[in-house]
Coordinates of C-alpha atoms (C1' of nucleotides) in Angstrom, one line a residue:
Chain A
M25 CA 0.0 0.0 0.0
S26 CA 1.4 3.3 -1.0
Q27 CA 1.7 6.1 1.5
Y28 CA -0.9 8.2 -0.3
Q29 CA -4.3 7.1 -1.5
S30 CA -7.1 8.9 -3.2
V31 CA -9.3 11.1 -1.2
K32 CA -12.3 9.4 0.4
G33 CA -15.1 9.1 -2.0
T34 CA -13.0 9.6 -5.1
R35 CA -11.6 7.0 -7.4
D36 CA -9.3 6.4 -10.4
I37 CA -10.7 5.3 -13.7
L38 CA -8.0 3.1 -15.2
P39 CA -7.7 2.6 -19.0
E40 CA -9.8 -0.6 -19.2
E41 CA -12.6 1.4 -17.6
V42 CA -12.1 4.5 -19.6
V43 CA -13.1 2.4 -22.7
Q44 CA -16.4 1.9 -21.0
W45 CA -16.8 5.6 -20.2
K46 CA -16.1 6.6 -23.7
Y47 CA -18.6 4.1 -25.0
V48 CA -21.3 5.7 -22.9
E49 CA -20.2 9.2 -23.7
D50 CA -20.2 8.5 -27.4
I51 CA -23.8 7.4 -27.3
V52 CA -24.8 10.4 -25.2
N53 CA -23.1 12.7 -27.7
T54 CA -24.7 11.0 -30.7
L55 CA -28.2 10.9 -29.3
A56 CA -28.2 14.4 -27.8
G57 CA -27.1 15.6 -31.2
L58 CA -29.9 13.6 -32.8
Y59 CA -32.4 15.4 -30.7
G60 CA -30.8 18.8 -31.5
F61 CA -29.1 19.4 -28.1
R62 CA -25.7 21.0 -28.2
E63 CA -23.0 20.5 -25.6
I64 CA -22.2 23.1 -23.0
R65 CA -19.2 23.1 -20.7
I66 CA -19.2 25.3 -17.6
P67 CA -16.8 25.8 -14.7
V68 CA -16.5 23.2 -11.9
F69 CA -17.0 25.8 -9.3
E70 CA -19.3 28.8 -8.9
Y71 CA -20.1 31.4 -6.3
T72 CA -21.8 29.7 -3.4
E73 CA -24.9 32.0 -3.6
L74 CA -25.7 30.5 -7.0
F75 CA -26.4 27.1 -5.4
Q76 CA -28.0 28.6 -2.3
R77 CA -30.5 30.5 -4.5
G78 CA -30.8 28.0 -7.3
I79 CA -31.1 24.7 -5.4
G80 CA -32.8 26.0 -2.3
S81 CA -31.4 26.5 1.1
T82 CA -33.7 24.0 2.7
T83 CA -32.2 21.1 0.7
D84 CA -29.7 18.7 2.1
I85 CA -27.3 19.5 -0.8
V86 CA -27.0 23.1 0.2
G87 CA -27.4 22.4 3.9
K88 CA -24.6 20.0 4.5
E89 CA -23.1 18.5 1.3
M90 CA -21.3 21.3 -0.5
Y91 CA -17.6 21.7 -0.8
S92 CA -17.2 25.5 -0.2
F93 CA -14.1 27.5 0.3
Q94 CA -12.7 31.0 0.1
P95 CA -10.3 31.3 -2.9
D96 CA -8.5 34.2 -1.1
P97 CA -8.8 36.0 2.2
N98 CA -11.1 38.7 0.8
G99 CA -12.8 36.5 -1.8
R100 CA -16.4 35.5 -2.0
S101 CA -17.2 31.9 -1.0
V102 CA -17.1 29.5 -3.9
T103 CA -18.4 26.0 -4.2
L104 CA -17.5 22.9 -6.2
R105 CA -20.7 22.3 -8.2
P106 CA -23.0 19.8 -6.6
E107 CA -25.2 19.7 -9.7
M108 CA -25.3 21.2 -13.1
T109 CA -28.7 22.8 -13.7
A110 CA -28.0 26.0 -11.7
G111 CA -24.7 26.5 -13.5
V112 CA -26.2 25.9 -16.9
M113 CA -29.0 28.4 -16.3
R114 CA -26.5 30.9 -14.9
A115 CA -24.4 30.6 -18.1
A116 CA -27.4 31.0 -20.3
L117 CA -28.5 34.1 -18.5
Q118 CA -25.0 35.6 -18.2
K119 CA -24.4 35.1 -21.9
N120 CA -27.8 36.5 -22.8
L121 CA -28.5 33.5 -24.9
F122 CA -32.2 34.3 -24.9
S123 CA -31.6 37.5 -26.8
L124 CA -30.2 35.4 -29.6
A125 CA -33.0 32.9 -29.7
P126 CA -35.9 32.1 -27.3
V127 CA -35.1 28.4 -27.1
H128 CA -31.9 26.6 -26.2
K129 CA -31.3 22.9 -26.0
L130 CA -28.1 22.1 -24.1
F131 CA -26.5 18.9 -22.8
Y132 CA -23.5 18.3 -20.6
I133 CA -21.2 15.6 -19.3
G134 CA -19.2 16.4 -16.2
E135 CA -18.1 15.8 -12.6
L136 CA -20.0 16.9 -9.5
F137 CA -19.0 17.0 -5.8
R138 CA -21.0 16.3 -2.7
K139 CA -19.7 15.8 0.8
E140 CA -21.6 12.7 1.6
R141 CA -20.6 9.4 3.2
P142 CA -19.6 7.1 0.4
Q143 CA -21.6 3.9 -0.2
A144 CA -22.6 1.7 -3.1
G145 CA -23.3 3.9 -6.1
R146 CA -22.4 7.1 -4.2
Q147 CA -19.2 9.0 -4.2
R148 CA -18.0 12.4 -3.3
Q149 CA -16.9 13.1 -6.8
F150 CA -19.2 11.6 -9.4
S151 CA -20.3 12.2 -12.9
Q152 CA -23.6 13.0 -14.7
F153 CA -24.7 13.6 -18.1
G154 CA -27.9 15.5 -18.7
A155 CA -29.8 17.9 -20.9
E156 CA -31.6 21.2 -20.3
L157 CA -34.3 22.5 -22.6
L158 CA -34.6 26.2 -21.9
G159 CA -37.3 28.6 -23.0
V160 CA -40.3 26.3 -23.7
S161 CA -43.2 26.0 -21.3
S162 CA -45.0 23.3 -23.3
P163 CA -45.4 19.8 -21.9
A164 CA -43.8 18.7 -25.1
A165 CA -40.5 20.0 -23.7
V166 CA -40.5 17.6 -20.7
A167 CA -41.6 14.8 -22.9
E168 CA -38.7 15.6 -25.2
V169 CA -36.2 15.5 -22.4
I170 CA -37.6 12.2 -20.9
T171 CA -37.6 10.7 -24.4
L172 CA -34.0 11.5 -25.0
M173 CA -33.0 10.1 -21.6
M174 CA -34.9 6.8 -22.2
H175 CA -33.5 6.6 -25.7
V176 CA -30.0 6.7 -24.2
F177 CA -30.8 3.9 -21.8
D178 CA -32.4 1.9 -24.6
S179 CA -29.3 2.3 -26.9
L180 CA -27.1 1.1 -24.1
G181 CA -29.3 -1.9 -23.7
L182 CA -30.2 -1.4 -20.1
G183 CA -33.0 -3.6 -18.8
G184 CA -35.3 -3.5 -15.8
L185 CA -35.5 0.2 -15.4
K186 CA -38.6 1.8 -13.9
L187 CA -39.7 5.3 -14.8
R188 CA -41.9 7.1 -12.3
L189 CA -43.6 10.4 -12.8
N190 CA -45.5 12.8 -10.8
T191 CA -46.7 16.4 -11.1
L192 CA -46.1 19.1 -8.6
G193 CA -48.4 21.6 -10.2
D194 CA -47.6 25.2 -10.4
T195 CA -46.8 27.6 -7.6
D196 CA -50.4 28.3 -6.7
D197 CA -51.3 24.7 -6.7
R198 CA -48.4 23.9 -4.4
L199 CA -49.1 26.7 -2.1
R200 CA -52.6 25.6 -1.5
Y201 CA -51.6 22.0 -1.2
R202 CA -48.8 23.0 1.2
E203 CA -51.3 24.6 3.5
A204 CA -53.6 21.6 3.3
L205 CA -50.7 19.3 4.1
Q206 CA -49.6 21.3 7.1
A207 CA -53.1 21.4 8.4
W208 CA -53.4 17.6 7.9
F209 CA -50.1 16.7 9.6
S210 CA -50.4 19.1 12.5
P211 CA -52.6 16.9 14.7
F212 CA -50.0 14.1 14.2
H213 CA -47.0 16.3 15.1
N214 CA -45.9 13.9 17.8
L215 CA -45.8 11.0 15.4
L216 CA -43.5 12.7 13.0
D217 CA -39.8 11.9 13.1
E218 CA -37.2 14.6 13.5
A219 CA -36.6 15.3 9.8
S220 CA -40.3 15.4 9.1
K221 CA -41.0 17.8 11.8
E222 CA -38.5 20.2 10.3
R223 CA -39.9 19.6 6.9
L224 CA -43.4 20.4 8.1
E225 CA -42.2 24.0 8.5
K226 CA -39.9 24.4 5.6
N227 CA -41.0 22.1 2.9
P228 CA -43.9 19.8 3.9
L229 CA -44.0 18.1 0.4
R230 CA -40.7 16.4 1.3
I231 CA -42.4 14.4 4.0
L232 CA -44.2 12.5 1.3
D233 CA -41.1 10.7 0.0
S234 CA -39.7 9.8 3.4
K235 CA -38.4 6.2 3.5
N236 CA -39.3 5.8 7.1
P237 CA -42.0 3.2 7.1
A238 CA -43.8 4.9 10.0
M239 CA -43.9 8.1 7.9
Q240 CA -45.1 6.3 4.9
E241 CA -48.0 4.8 6.8
L242 CA -48.9 8.3 7.9
V243 CA -48.5 9.7 4.4
A244 CA -50.8 7.1 3.0
G245 CA -53.8 8.9 4.4
A246 CA -52.6 12.4 3.6
P247 CA -54.3 14.5 0.9
R248 CA -52.9 14.2 -2.6
L249 CA -51.5 17.1 -4.5
Y250 CA -53.3 15.7 -7.5
D251 CA -56.6 16.8 -6.0
Y252 CA -55.4 20.4 -5.6
L253 CA -54.3 20.9 -9.2
K254 CA -56.1 23.4 -11.3
A255 CA -57.4 22.3 -14.7
S256 CA -54.5 23.7 -16.6
S257 CA -52.0 21.9 -14.5
L258 CA -53.8 18.7 -14.9
D259 CA -54.0 19.2 -18.6
D260 CA -50.3 19.8 -18.7
F261 CA -49.5 16.6 -17.0
R262 CA -51.9 14.6 -19.1
K263 CA -50.3 15.9 -22.2
V264 CA -46.9 14.7 -21.0
L265 CA -48.4 11.2 -20.4
F266 CA -49.9 11.4 -23.9
Y267 CA -46.6 11.9 -25.5
L268 CA -45.0 9.1 -23.5
D269 CA -47.8 6.7 -24.4
E270 CA -47.4 7.6 -28.1
R271 CA -43.7 6.8 -27.9
S272 CA -44.3 3.5 -26.1
I273 CA -42.4 4.7 -23.1
K274 CA -43.6 2.8 -20.0
Y275 CA -44.0 4.6 -16.7
E276 CA -45.8 4.6 -13.4
I277 CA -47.4 7.5 -11.7
D278 CA -46.2 7.9 -8.2
H279 CA -48.0 10.5 -6.1
R280 CA -45.3 10.5 -3.5
L281 CA -42.5 11.4 -5.9
V282 CA -41.4 14.9 -4.9
R283 CA -37.6 15.1 -5.6
G284 CA -35.2 16.9 -3.4
L285 CA -34.5 20.1 -5.3
D286 CA -36.7 23.2 -4.6
Y287 CA -36.8 24.4 -8.2
Y288 CA -39.0 21.7 -9.7
C289 CA -42.7 22.3 -10.7
H290 CA -45.2 20.5 -12.8
T291 CA -43.7 17.2 -14.1
A292 CA -41.0 15.5 -12.0
F293 CA -39.6 12.1 -12.8
E294 CA -37.1 9.6 -11.7
V295 CA -35.7 6.4 -13.1
T296 CA -34.7 3.6 -10.8
S297 CA -33.0 0.2 -11.1
S298 CA -33.2 -2.8 -8.8
E299 CA -29.5 -3.5 -9.6
L300 CA -28.3 -0.6 -7.6
G301 CA -28.9 -1.4 -3.9
A302 CA -30.1 1.3 -1.6
Q303 CA -29.2 4.2 -3.9
D304 CA -31.4 3.1 -6.7
A305 CA -32.0 6.2 -8.7
I306 CA -30.1 6.3 -11.9
G307 CA -31.6 9.5 -13.3
G308 CA -34.2 12.1 -12.7
G309 CA -35.4 15.5 -13.6
G310 CA -38.4 17.6 -14.3
R311 CA -39.6 21.1 -15.0
Y312 CA -38.2 24.1 -13.3
D313 CA -39.9 27.3 -14.5
A314 CA -39.0 29.3 -11.5
L315 CA -35.2 28.9 -11.5
A316 CA -34.4 31.7 -13.9
R317 CA -36.3 34.3 -11.9
E318 CA -34.8 33.0 -8.8
L319 CA -31.4 33.7 -10.3
G320 CA -32.4 37.2 -11.1
S321 CA -33.7 36.9 -14.7
S322 CA -36.0 39.8 -15.7
V323 CA -37.9 37.4 -18.0
D324 CA -39.5 34.0 -17.5
V325 CA -37.4 31.1 -18.7
P326 CA -39.5 28.0 -18.5
A327 CA -37.2 25.0 -18.5
S328 CA -37.1 21.2 -18.4
G329 CA -34.2 18.9 -17.8
F330 CA -32.8 15.6 -16.7
A331 CA -29.6 14.2 -15.2
V332 CA -28.2 10.7 -15.1
G333 CA -25.5 9.3 -12.8
I334 CA -22.8 7.8 -15.0
E335 CA -21.2 5.7 -12.3
R336 CA -24.6 4.1 -11.5
L337 CA -25.2 3.6 -15.1
L338 CA -21.9 1.7 -15.4
I339 CA -22.8 -0.4 -12.4
I340 CA -25.9 -1.6 -14.1
M341 CA -24.2 -2.2 -17.4
E342 CA -21.5 -4.3 -15.6
K343 CA -24.2 -6.4 -13.8
Q344 CA -26.1 -6.9 -17.0
G345 CA -23.0 -7.9 -19.0
L346 CA -23.3 -5.0 -21.5
F347 CA -19.6 -4.4 -21.9
A348 CA -19.0 -7.5 -24.0
T349 CA -20.1 -5.6 -27.1
I350 CA -17.6 -2.8 -26.8
P351 CA -14.9 -3.3 -29.4
Q352 CA -11.4 -4.0 -28.1
D353 CA -8.8 -1.4 -29.1
S354 CA -6.0 -3.9 -29.8
P355 CA -3.0 -3.4 -32.0
T356 CA -2.9 -4.6 -35.6
V357 CA 0.8 -5.4 -35.6
Y358 CA 3.1 -6.4 -32.9
L359 CA 6.6 -5.9 -34.1
V360 CA 8.9 -8.7 -32.8
V361 CA 12.6 -7.9 -32.8
Q362 CA 15.2 -10.6 -32.6
D363 CA 17.8 -8.9 -30.4
Q364 CA 19.2 -5.6 -29.1
A365 CA 21.3 -5.0 -32.2
L366 CA 18.1 -4.6 -34.2
A367 CA 16.3 -2.5 -31.7
D368 CA 16.8 0.9 -33.5
H369 CA 15.8 -0.6 -36.8
G370 CA 12.7 -2.0 -35.2
L371 CA 11.7 1.4 -33.9
S372 CA 12.2 2.8 -37.4
I373 CA 9.8 0.2 -38.9
A374 CA 7.3 0.7 -36.1
W375 CA 7.4 4.4 -36.9
Q376 CA 6.8 3.8 -40.7
L377 CA 3.9 1.5 -39.9
R378 CA 2.3 4.1 -37.6
R379 CA 2.8 6.8 -40.2
A380 CA 0.9 4.6 -42.6
G381 CA -2.0 4.5 -40.0
I382 CA -1.3 1.0 -38.8
K383 CA -1.7 0.5 -35.0
T384 CA 1.6 -0.9 -34.1
E385 CA 3.1 -2.1 -30.8
I386 CA 6.7 -2.8 -30.1
D387 CA 8.6 -3.9 -27.0
L388 CA 10.7 -1.1 -25.7
A389 CA 12.4 -3.3 -23.0
S390 CA 14.2 -5.5 -25.5
R391 CA 12.9 -8.7 -24.1
S392 CA 13.2 -12.2 -25.6
M393 CA 11.3 -13.1 -28.7
K394 CA 9.3 -15.5 -26.6
A395 CA 8.3 -12.8 -24.2
Q396 CA 7.4 -10.5 -27.1
M397 CA 5.2 -13.2 -28.7
R398 CA 3.5 -13.7 -25.4
E399 CA 2.9 -10.0 -25.1
A400 CA 1.6 -9.9 -28.7
N401 CA -0.9 -12.6 -27.8
K402 CA -1.9 -10.9 -24.5
V403 CA -2.7 -7.6 -26.2
K404 CA -4.6 -9.5 -28.9
A405 CA -2.5 -8.2 -31.8
S406 CA -3.8 -9.4 -35.2
Y407 CA -0.4 -9.9 -36.7
A408 CA 3.2 -10.4 -35.6
L409 CA 5.8 -8.9 -37.9
F410 CA 9.3 -10.4 -37.3
L411 CA 12.5 -8.5 -37.6
G412 CA 15.5 -10.7 -37.4
H413 CA 18.9 -10.5 -38.9
L414 CA 17.8 -12.4 -42.0
E415 CA 15.0 -9.9 -42.6
Y416 CA 17.3 -7.0 -42.0
E417 CA 19.7 -8.2 -44.7
T418 CA 17.1 -9.3 -47.3
G419 CA 14.4 -6.7 -46.7
Q420 CA 11.9 -9.5 -46.7
Y421 CA 9.8 -9.7 -43.5
S422 CA 7.8 -12.5 -42.0
L423 CA 4.2 -11.6 -41.2
K424 CA 2.3 -14.0 -39.0
N425 CA -1.4 -14.0 -38.6
L426 CA -1.9 -14.6 -34.9
V427 CA -5.4 -16.0 -35.3
T428 CA -4.7 -18.6 -38.1
S429 CA -1.0 -18.9 -37.4
E430 CA -0.3 -18.5 -41.1
Q431 CA 3.0 -16.9 -41.9
T432 CA 4.1 -15.2 -45.1
T433 CA 7.3 -13.4 -46.2
L434 CA 6.9 -9.9 -47.8
S435 CA 8.8 -6.7 -48.4
L436 CA 7.8 -3.9 -46.1
E437 CA 5.9 -2.2 -49.0
A438 CA 4.0 -5.4 -49.5
V439 CA 3.2 -5.6 -45.8
L440 CA 1.8 -2.1 -45.9
H441 CA -0.1 -2.8 -49.0
F442 CA -1.5 -6.0 -47.6
L443 CA -2.7 -4.4 -44.4
H444 CA -4.3 -1.6 -46.3
E445 CA -6.1 -4.1 -48.3
Q446 CA -7.3 -5.8 -45.1
G447 CA -8.7 -2.4 -44.0
Q448 CA -6.3 -2.4 -41.1
S449 CA -5.1 1.1 -41.5
K450 CA -7.0 4.0 -39.9
P451 CA -7.2 7.7 -40.8
H452 CA -4.2 9.5 -39.4
F453 CA -2.4 12.8 -39.4
S454 CA 0.6 13.1 -41.7
Chain B
rG10 C1' -23.3 13.2 11.1
rU11 C1' -25.2 7.9 13.1
rG12 C1' -25.0 2.5 12.9
rA13 C1' -22.7 -2.0 11.4
rU14 C1' -18.8 -4.5 8.6
rU15 C1' -14.0 -5.8 7.0
rG16 C1' -8.6 -4.8 6.9
rU17 C1' -2.9 -11.2 5.5
rA18 C1' 1.5 -10.9 -1.5
rG19 C1' -0.6 -6.6 -7.6
rC20 C1' -5.9 -9.3 -7.3
rU21 C1' -9.3 -13.1 -4.7
rC22 C1' -8.7 -15.5 -0.3
rA23 C1' -6.6 -19.8 3.4
rG24 C1' -4.2 -19.5 8.0
rU25 C1' -6.6 -24.7 12.9
rU26 C1' -7.8 -24.2 20.7
rG27 C1' -2.1 -17.9 20.4
rG28 C1' 3.6 -21.8 19.3
rU29 C1' 9.4 -22.6 15.2
rU30 C1' 11.7 -19.8 8.3
rA31 C1' 3.2 -16.8 6.8
rG32 C1' 0.4 -20.2 2.4
rA33 C1' -2.8 -21.2 -2.3
rG34 C1' -5.0 -19.7 -7.0
rC35 C1' -4.7 -16.0 -10.5
rG36 C1' -1.3 -12.2 -12.3
rC37 C1' 3.9 -10.7 -13.0
rC38 C1' 9.1 -12.2 -14.5
rA39 C1' 12.5 -16.1 -16.4
rG40 C1' 13.3 -20.8 -18.5
rG41 C1' 11.5 -25.7 -21.2
rU42 C1' 18.4 -26.0 -26.8
rU43 C1' 19.9 -23.4 -32.0
rG44 C1' 14.9 -16.7 -34.4
rU45 C1' 7.9 -17.5 -33.1
rG46 C1' 2.4 -16.8 -29.0
rG47 C1' -2.1 -19.2 -27.0
rC48 C1' -2.2 -25.1 -23.7
rC49 C1' 1.1 -27.5 -20.4
rC50 C1' 5.6 -28.0 -17.2
rU51 C1' 9.6 -25.9 -14.0
rG52 C1' 11.7 -22.0 -11.3
rG53 C1' 11.7 -16.9 -9.4
rA54 C1' 10.4 -12.1 -7.5
rG55 C1' 6.9 -10.0 -4.3
rG56 C1' 4.0 -9.6 2.6
rC57 C1' 7.0 -4.5 9.3
rC58 C1' -0.4 -10.0 8.3
rG59 C1' -3.6 -1.4 7.9
rG60 C1' -1.0 1.6 12.0
rG61 C1' 0.0 2.2 17.5
rG62 C1' -0.3 0.4 22.3
rG63 C1' -1.3 -3.8 25.7
rU64 C1' -1.8 -9.1 27.7
rU65 C1' 1.7 -13.3 27.2
rC66 C1' 7.7 -17.0 27.6
rG67 C1' 5.5 -16.3 22.7
rA68 C1' 0.2 -12.8 18.6
rG69 C1' -1.7 -12.7 11.8
rU70 C1' -4.5 -15.2 15.8
rC71 C1' -6.8 -12.2 22.4
rC72 C1' -7.9 -6.7 24.4
rC73 C1' -7.9 -1.3 23.7
rC74 C1' -7.1 2.9 20.5
rU75 C1' -6.6 4.8 15.7
rC76 C1' -6.8 4.9 10.4
rA77 C1' -8.9 3.0 6.1
rU78 C1' -12.7 -0.1 3.5
rU79 C1' -17.5 -1.7 2.6
rC80 C1' -22.8 -1.6 3.5
rA81 C1' -27.0 0.9 5.5
rC82 C1' -29.6 5.4 7.7
rC83 C1' -30.2 10.6 6.1
rC84 C1' -30.5 12.3 1.1
rC85 C1' -29.6 12.0 -3.7
rA86 C1' -27.2 10.6 -9.6

RNA sequence: GUGAUUGUAGCUCAGUUGGUUAGAGCGCCAGGUUGUGGCCCUGGAGGCCGGGGGUUCGAGUCCCCUCAUUCACCCCA
């Protein structure tokens, strides 16, 4: 064990795993593009107030999970981003994107930081991809965002996911419901657990999705937000469901689904997987019409978005054996050099092959031919190209197909030609 | 922040009621004749048994502390 180890809740992604990450990222890039979303990259840290305003000071994220610090003695407090939405909206407002066009469709892939106790599927540094559709208040926008998210899951081949939806109504609806909830819970004040008591004051809706069985029992009899929705809110939600039905996207309606962030309104959704253990949410999102105003915008910017946890996604893919289909990035040629005397010549040939766009591996440690062959086999090279003294003198090289074990003797030009014919060369810079 | 769990070679783990030089499999390295892999065989390197203190003639094995890990609660991706 080395003296230093990675910080609690962080981990290294080694090359074998990076392949998996890129595979996922490629699909995200492709599909987001297919739906007309363009990538945005924003800073990993922001002024702390952005998150306090944007996410809500009553949330756990802001209350106890942020990594905040002062960049200099007189500086304002800054915070490592614990989520993306607030930052994306900030960027859009700061850059006046809405004066260029009323609608912006953005997606992102990036790392987030929350100071939580690590456990299965939860780390202090983790990654999400997500999309934000800004400037559209139609239920079509949420449907669009959900559809993209589910399309990604589908393309990756994930099975056994459950999409749950709820509607939180608009501000009026929630205000009236909030009062109704407080009135209903008040007589049971003594039965509430610590967290719920606090929520009763600050954000009674959050009592609804408590995991505490005792609370759930209590909640079962509580009034439903659904019954407090005005007609237009109800229509909005029904329209979302209509779109999902039309696209054959399966879902469940869950009246207790509230979501932890204050900025949501109308449709909220969450996707869970039974493969994940206790932290079973792989993605979620919803509509957040009030966020822009909250951040000081002078105009309304209705918005919808989702975020998906990449580490959790990869856990599911691993468990479902979905990595087998990822193509291996193995070399085409392993150049086997007889001995030290030919090492420099070997390097020269390797360089020529690479210039020709042929993925070539060579042993820089001058090990025995046997060792080189074992290595060639281990890295799954397609061919071994032998450079011995005979080849050096005659200019005729032995090329061995490592799958069929067939071996032929060719000039270097013929080797290049042959590999090009085989489609083994790739586009390159020259 | 709370609770529980585990901590022996790079990895996965054995290590009996505390008793001599701490083991296996995989991986790694090198060989198995003269320039060639996968299988097989042989050999080798690699462990202050997480760290500190204590009990004991003697501790990987018992006790305490500490650090780390993992899982769960809270909450979220």
